[in-house]
mmCIF file of C-alpha atoms in Angstrom:
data_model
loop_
_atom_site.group_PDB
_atom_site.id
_atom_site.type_symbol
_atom_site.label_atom_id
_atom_site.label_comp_id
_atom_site.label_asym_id
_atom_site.label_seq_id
_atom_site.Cartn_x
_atom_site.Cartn_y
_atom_site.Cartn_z
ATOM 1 C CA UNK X 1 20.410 39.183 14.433
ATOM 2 C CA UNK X 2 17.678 37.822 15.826
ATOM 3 C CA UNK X 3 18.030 34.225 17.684
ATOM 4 C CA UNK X 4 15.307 31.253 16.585
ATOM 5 C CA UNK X 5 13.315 30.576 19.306
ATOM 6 C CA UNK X 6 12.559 26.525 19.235
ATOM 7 C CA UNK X 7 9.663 25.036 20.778
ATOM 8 C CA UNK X 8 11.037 22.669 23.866
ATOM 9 C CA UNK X 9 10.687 19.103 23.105
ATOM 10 C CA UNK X 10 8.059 17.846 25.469
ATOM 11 C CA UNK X 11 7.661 14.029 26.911
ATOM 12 C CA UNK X 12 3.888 13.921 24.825
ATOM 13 C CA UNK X 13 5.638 14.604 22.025
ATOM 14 C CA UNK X 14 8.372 11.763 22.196
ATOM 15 C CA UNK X 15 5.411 9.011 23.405
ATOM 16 C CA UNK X 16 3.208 10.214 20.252
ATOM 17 C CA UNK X 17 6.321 9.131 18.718
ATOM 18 C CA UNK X 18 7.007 5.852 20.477
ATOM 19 C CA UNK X 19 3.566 5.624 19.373
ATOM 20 C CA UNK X 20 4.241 4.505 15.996
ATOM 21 C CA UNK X 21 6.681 1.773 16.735
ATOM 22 C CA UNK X 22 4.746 -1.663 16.478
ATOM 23 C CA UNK X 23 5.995 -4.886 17.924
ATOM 24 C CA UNK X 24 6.636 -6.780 14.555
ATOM 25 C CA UNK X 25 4.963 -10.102 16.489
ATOM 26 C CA UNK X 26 2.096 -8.602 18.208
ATOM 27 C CA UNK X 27 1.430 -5.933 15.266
ATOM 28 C CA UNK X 28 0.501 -3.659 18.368
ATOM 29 C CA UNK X 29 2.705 -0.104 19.025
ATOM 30 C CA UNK X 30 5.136 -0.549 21.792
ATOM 31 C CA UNK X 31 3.588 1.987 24.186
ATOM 32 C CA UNK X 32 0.168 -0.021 24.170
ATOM 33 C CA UNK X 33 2.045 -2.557 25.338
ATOM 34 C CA UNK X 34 3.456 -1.089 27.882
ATOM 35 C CA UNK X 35 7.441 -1.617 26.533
ATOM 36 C CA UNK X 36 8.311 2.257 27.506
ATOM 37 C CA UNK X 37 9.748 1.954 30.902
ATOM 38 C CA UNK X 38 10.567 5.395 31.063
ATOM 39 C CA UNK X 39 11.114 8.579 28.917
ATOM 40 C CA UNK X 40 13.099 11.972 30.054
ATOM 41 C CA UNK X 41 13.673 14.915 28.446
ATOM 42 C CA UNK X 42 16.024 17.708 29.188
ATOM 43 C CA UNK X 43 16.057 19.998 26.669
ATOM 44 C CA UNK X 44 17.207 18.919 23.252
ATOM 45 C CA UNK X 45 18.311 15.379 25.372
ATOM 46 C CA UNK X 46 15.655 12.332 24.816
ATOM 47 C CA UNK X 47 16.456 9.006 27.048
ATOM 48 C CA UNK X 48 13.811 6.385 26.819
ATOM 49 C CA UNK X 49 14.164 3.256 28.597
ATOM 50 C CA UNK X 50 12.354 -0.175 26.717
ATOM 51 C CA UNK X 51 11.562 -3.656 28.589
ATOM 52 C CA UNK X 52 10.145 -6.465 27.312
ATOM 53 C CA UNK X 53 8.217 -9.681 28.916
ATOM 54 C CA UNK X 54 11.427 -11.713 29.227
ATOM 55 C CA UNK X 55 14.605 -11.875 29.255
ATOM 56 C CA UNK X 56 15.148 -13.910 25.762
ATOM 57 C CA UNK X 57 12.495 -12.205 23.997
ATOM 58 C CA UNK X 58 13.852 -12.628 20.383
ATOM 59 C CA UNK X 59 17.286 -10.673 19.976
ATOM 60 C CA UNK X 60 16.335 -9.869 15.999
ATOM 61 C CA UNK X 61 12.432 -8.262 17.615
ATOM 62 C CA UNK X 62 14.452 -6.548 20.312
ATOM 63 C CA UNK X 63 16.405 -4.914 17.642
ATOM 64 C CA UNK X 64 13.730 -3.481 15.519
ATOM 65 C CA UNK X 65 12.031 -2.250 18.272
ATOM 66 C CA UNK X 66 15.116 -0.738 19.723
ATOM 67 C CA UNK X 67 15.830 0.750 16.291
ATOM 68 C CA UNK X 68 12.423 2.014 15.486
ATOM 69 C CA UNK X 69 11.983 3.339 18.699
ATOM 70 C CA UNK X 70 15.336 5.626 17.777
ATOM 71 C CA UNK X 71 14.931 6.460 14.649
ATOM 72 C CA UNK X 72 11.339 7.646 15.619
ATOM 73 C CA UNK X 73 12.226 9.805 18.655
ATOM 74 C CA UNK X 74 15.198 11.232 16.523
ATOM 75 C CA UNK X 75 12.525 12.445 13.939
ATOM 76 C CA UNK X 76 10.855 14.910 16.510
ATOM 77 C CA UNK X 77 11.341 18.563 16.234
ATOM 78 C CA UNK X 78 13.585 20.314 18.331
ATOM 79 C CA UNK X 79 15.648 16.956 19.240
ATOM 80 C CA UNK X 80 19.252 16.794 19.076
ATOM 81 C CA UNK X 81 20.105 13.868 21.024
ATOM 82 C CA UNK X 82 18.528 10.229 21.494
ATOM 83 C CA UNK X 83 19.500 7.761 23.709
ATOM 84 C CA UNK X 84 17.504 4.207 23.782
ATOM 85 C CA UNK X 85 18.498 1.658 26.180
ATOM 86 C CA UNK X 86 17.049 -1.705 26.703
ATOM 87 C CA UNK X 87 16.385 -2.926 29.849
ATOM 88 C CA UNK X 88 16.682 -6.582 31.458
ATOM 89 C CA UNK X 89 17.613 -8.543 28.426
ATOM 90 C CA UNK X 90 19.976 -10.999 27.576
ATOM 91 C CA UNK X 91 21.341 -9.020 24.744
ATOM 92 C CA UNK X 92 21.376 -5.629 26.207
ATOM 93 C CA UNK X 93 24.761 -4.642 26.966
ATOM 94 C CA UNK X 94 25.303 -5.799 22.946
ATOM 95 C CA UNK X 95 22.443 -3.794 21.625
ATOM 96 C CA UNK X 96 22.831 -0.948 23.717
ATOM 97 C CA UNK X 97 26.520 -0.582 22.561
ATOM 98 C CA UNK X 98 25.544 -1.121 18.955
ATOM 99 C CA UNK X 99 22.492 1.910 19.247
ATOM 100 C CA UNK X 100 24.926 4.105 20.943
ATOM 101 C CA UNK X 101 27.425 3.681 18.529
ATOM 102 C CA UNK X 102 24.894 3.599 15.228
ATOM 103 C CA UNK X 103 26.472 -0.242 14.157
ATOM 104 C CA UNK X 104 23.090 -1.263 12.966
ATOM 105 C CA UNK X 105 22.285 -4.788 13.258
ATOM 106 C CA UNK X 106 25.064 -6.711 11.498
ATOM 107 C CA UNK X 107 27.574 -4.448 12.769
ATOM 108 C CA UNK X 108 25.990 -5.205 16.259
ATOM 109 C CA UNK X 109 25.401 -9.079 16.341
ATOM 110 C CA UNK X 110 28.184 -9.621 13.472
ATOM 111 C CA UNK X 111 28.035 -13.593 12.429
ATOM 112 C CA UNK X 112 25.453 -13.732 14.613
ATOM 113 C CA UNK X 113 23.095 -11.312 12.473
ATOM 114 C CA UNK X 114 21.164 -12.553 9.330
ATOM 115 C CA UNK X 115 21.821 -11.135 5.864
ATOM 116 C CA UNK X 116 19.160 -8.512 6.617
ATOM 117 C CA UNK X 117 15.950 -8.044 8.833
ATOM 118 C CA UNK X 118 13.779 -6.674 6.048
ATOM 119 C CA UNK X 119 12.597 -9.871 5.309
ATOM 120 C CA UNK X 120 11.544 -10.541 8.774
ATOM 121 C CA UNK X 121 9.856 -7.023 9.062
ATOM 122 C CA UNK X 122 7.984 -7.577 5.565
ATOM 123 C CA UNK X 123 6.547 -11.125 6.715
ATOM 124 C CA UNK X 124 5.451 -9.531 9.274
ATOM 125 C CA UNK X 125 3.465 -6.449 7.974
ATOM 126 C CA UNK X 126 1.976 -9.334 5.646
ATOM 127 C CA UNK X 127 1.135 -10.754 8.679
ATOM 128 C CA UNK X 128 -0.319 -7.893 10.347
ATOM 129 C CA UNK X 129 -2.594 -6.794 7.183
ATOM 130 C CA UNK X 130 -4.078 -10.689 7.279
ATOM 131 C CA UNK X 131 -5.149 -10.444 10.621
ATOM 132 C CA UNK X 132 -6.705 -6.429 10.146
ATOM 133 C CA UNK X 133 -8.348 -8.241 7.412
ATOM 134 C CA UNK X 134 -9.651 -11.120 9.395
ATOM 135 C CA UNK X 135 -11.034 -8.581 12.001
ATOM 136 C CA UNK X 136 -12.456 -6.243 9.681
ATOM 137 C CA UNK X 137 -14.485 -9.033 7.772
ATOM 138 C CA UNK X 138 -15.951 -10.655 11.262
ATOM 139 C CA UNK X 139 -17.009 -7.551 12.416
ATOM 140 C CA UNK X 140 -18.935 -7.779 9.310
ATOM 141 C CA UNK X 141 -20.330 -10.613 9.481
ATOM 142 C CA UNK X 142 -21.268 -10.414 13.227
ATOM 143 C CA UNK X 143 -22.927 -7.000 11.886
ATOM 144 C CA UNK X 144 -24.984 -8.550 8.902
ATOM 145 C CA UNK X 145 -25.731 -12.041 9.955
ATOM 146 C CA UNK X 146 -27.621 -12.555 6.267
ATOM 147 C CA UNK X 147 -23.921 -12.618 4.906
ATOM 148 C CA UNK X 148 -21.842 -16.365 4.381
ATOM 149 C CA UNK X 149 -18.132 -16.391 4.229
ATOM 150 C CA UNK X 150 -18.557 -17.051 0.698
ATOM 151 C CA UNK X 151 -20.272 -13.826 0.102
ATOM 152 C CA UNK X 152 -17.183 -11.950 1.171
ATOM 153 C CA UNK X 153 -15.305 -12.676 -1.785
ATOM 154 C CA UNK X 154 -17.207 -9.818 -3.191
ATOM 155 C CA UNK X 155 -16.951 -7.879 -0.123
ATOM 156 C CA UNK X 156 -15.532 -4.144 -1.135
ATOM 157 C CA UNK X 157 -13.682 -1.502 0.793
ATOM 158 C CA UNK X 158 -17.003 0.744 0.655
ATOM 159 C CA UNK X 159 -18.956 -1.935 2.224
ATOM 160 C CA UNK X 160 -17.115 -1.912 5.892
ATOM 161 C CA UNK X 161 -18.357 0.865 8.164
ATOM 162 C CA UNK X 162 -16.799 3.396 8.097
ATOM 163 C CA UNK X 163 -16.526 4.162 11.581
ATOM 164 C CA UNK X 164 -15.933 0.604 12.795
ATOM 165 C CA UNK X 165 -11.731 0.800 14.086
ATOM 166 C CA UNK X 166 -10.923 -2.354 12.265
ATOM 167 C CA UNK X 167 -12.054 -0.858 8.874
ATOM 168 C CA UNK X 168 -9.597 2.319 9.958
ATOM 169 C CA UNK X 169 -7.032 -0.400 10.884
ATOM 170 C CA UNK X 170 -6.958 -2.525 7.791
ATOM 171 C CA UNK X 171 -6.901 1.046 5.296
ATOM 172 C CA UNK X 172 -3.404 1.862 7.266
ATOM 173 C CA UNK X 173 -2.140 -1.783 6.760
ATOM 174 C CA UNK X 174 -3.093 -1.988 2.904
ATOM 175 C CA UNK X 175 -1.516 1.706 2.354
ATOM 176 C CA UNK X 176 1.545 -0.138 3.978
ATOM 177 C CA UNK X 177 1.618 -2.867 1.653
ATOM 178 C CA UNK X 178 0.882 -0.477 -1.631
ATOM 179 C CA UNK X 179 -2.668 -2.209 -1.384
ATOM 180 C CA UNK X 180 -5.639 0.023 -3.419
ATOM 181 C CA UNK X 181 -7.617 1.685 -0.103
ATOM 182 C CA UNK X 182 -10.356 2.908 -2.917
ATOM 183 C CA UNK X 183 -14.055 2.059 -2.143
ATOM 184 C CA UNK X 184 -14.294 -0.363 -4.780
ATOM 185 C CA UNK X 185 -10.888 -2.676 -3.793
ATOM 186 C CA UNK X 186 -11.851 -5.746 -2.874
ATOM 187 C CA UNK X 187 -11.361 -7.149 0.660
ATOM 188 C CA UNK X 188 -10.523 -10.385 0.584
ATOM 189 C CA UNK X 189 -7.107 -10.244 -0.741
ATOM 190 C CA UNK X 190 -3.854 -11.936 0.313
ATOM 191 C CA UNK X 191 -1.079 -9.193 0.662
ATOM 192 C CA UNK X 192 0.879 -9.574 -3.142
ATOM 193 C CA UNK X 193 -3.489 -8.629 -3.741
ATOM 194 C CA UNK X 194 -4.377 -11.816 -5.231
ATOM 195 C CA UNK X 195 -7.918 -13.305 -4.846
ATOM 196 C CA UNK X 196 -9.733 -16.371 -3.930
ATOM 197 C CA UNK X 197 -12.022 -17.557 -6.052
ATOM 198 C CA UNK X 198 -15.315 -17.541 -5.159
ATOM 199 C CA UNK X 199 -15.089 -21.349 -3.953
ATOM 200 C CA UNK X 200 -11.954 -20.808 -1.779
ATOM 201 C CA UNK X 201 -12.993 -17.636 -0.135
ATOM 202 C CA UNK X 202 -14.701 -19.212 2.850
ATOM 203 C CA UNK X 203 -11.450 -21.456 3.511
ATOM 204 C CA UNK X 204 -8.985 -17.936 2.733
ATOM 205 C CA UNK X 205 -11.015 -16.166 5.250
ATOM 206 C CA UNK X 206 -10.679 -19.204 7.859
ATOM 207 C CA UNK X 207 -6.743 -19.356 7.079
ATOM 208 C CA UNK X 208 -6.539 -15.639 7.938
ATOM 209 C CA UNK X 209 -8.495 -16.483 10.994
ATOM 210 C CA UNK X 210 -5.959 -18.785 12.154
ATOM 211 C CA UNK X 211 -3.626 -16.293 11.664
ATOM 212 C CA UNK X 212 -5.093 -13.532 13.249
ATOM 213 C CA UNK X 213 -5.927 -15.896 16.639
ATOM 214 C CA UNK X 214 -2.046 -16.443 16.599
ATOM 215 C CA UNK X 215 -1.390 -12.834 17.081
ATOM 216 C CA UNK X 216 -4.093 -11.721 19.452
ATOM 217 C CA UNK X 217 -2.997 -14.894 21.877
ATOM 218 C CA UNK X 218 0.599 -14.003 21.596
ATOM 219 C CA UNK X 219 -0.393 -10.621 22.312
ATOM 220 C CA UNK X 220 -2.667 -11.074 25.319
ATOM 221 C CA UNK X 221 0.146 -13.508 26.578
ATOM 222 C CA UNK X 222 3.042 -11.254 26.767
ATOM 223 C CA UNK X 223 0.986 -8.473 28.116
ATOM 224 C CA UNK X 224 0.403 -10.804 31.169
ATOM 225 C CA UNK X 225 4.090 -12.006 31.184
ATOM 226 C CA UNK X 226 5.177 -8.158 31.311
ATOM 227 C CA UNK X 227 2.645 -7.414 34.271
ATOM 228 C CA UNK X 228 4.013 -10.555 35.930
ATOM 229 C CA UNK X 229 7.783 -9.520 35.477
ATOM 230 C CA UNK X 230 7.269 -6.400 36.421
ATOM 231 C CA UNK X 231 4.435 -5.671 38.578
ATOM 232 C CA UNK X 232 2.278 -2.189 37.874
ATOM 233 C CA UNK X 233 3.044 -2.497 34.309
ATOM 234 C CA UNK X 234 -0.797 -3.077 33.749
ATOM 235 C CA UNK X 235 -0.929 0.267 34.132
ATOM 236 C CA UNK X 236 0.953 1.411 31.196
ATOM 237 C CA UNK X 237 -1.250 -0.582 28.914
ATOM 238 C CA UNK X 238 -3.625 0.402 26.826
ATOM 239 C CA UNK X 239 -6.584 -1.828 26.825
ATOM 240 C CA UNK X 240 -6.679 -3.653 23.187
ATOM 241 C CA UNK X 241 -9.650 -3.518 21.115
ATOM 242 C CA UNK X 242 -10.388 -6.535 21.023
ATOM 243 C CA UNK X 243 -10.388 -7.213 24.850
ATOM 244 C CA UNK X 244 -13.722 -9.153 25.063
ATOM 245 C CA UNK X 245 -12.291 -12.860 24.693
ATOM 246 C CA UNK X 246 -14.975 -14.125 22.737
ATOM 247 C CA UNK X 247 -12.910 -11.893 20.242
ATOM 248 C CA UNK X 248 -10.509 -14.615 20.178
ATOM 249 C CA UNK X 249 -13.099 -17.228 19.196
ATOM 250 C CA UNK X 250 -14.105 -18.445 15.295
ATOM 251 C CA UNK X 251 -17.788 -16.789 14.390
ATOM 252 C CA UNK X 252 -19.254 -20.222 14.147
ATOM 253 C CA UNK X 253 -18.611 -20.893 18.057
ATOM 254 C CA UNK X 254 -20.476 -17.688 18.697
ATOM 255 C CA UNK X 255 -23.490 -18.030 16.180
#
């Protein structure tokens, strides 16, 4: 009988999969962010090490990150064994027990823990699609300088470029949500897919703005905290889209 030959698990491999775990705050993946301290692989054996900016970096983000970042790595082919440790945190003795031994959250913060984090998670991906939509629908506006915020209440899917990132980053948030990605879905929605009115879409669009400065500043702040706490880890950032400050700004300062 003839032995299966598996293909070794290799250290690209288990970042592409780090890859996919987002920061529920920042809506960016982990390894942008430079959060992966380390990864090592011996054979079927994954060990990834996570940090964060500080120390008391929310216990219930540290979780889900720590989680994801598991469950994730676990999904790759050919591995048998995970191990995901958090670094430098108040909580990390009592998170790093509760990953090792699979308690999940409650079992891991017991009282402590709230009924359940998918709450948390959900306002966040709501969260994240408002501010894809934000960016999506300034780019277009910055493109086509004819167009009002009151003419994007009729904005469609179809008319965002297709090669522009934030179109390609608002279709993967709305497929998250169970949003229609089809050329003729409108753009302006809130995440349940409800519309403005005509008269309130100017005043939706500036709402999502608000939101979507929120989580770019956040964002650009903890980068700089986590290059301050630990120096060099500028280099394990990716550089964000949206790096040009004058991202950060509302159109009308930049008209």
């Amino acid at each position: 009988m003839t032995a299966t030959l598996l293909t070794p698990v290799t250290e690209a491999q288990v970042r592409a999969a780090l890859g996919t775990v987002v920061d529920p705050e920042l809506d960016e993946p982990i390894t942008d962010l430079g959060f992966v301290r380390s990864v090592a692989v011996q054979g079927p054996a994954v060990a990834v090490h996570l940090r964060l900016p500080t120390s008391f970096c929310a216990p219930n983000f540290a979780w889900l990150m720590c989680s994801d970042a598991h469950d994730a790595v676990s999904a790759v082919p050919g591995v048998e064994r995970v191990v995901v440790e958090l670094d430098d945190h108040h909580d990390s003795d009592l998170i790093n027990r509760g990953l090792a031994a699979g308690a999940g959250y409650r079992g891991t913060f017991g009282h402590e823990a709230e009924e359940s984090l998918d709450e948390l998670r959900a306002v966040f991906v709501r969260k994240g699609h408002t501010a894809a939509m934000e960016r999506a629908l300034t780019a277009l506006l910055r493109a086509d300088r004819s167009l009002t915020e009151a003419d994007l209440q009729r904005t469609t899917l179809g008319d965002l470029p297709a090669d522009e990132p934030t179109t390609g980053a608002l279709l993967r948030r709305r497929a998250t949500l169970g949003l229609p990605i089809d050329p003729d879905a409108a753009v302006l929605v809130a995440a349940d897919g409800t519309r403005p009115s005509p008269g309130e879409a100017a005043l939706f669009l500036r709402r999502a703005r608000s939101v979507r400065i929120s989580v770019d500043g956040n964002a650009h702040f903890c980068r700089g905290l986590l290059a301050t706490r630990y120096p060099g880890a500028e280099a394990d950032q990716s550089p964000r889209p949206d790096a040009d400050s004058r991202s950060l700004l509302p159109l009308e300062v930049l008209s």
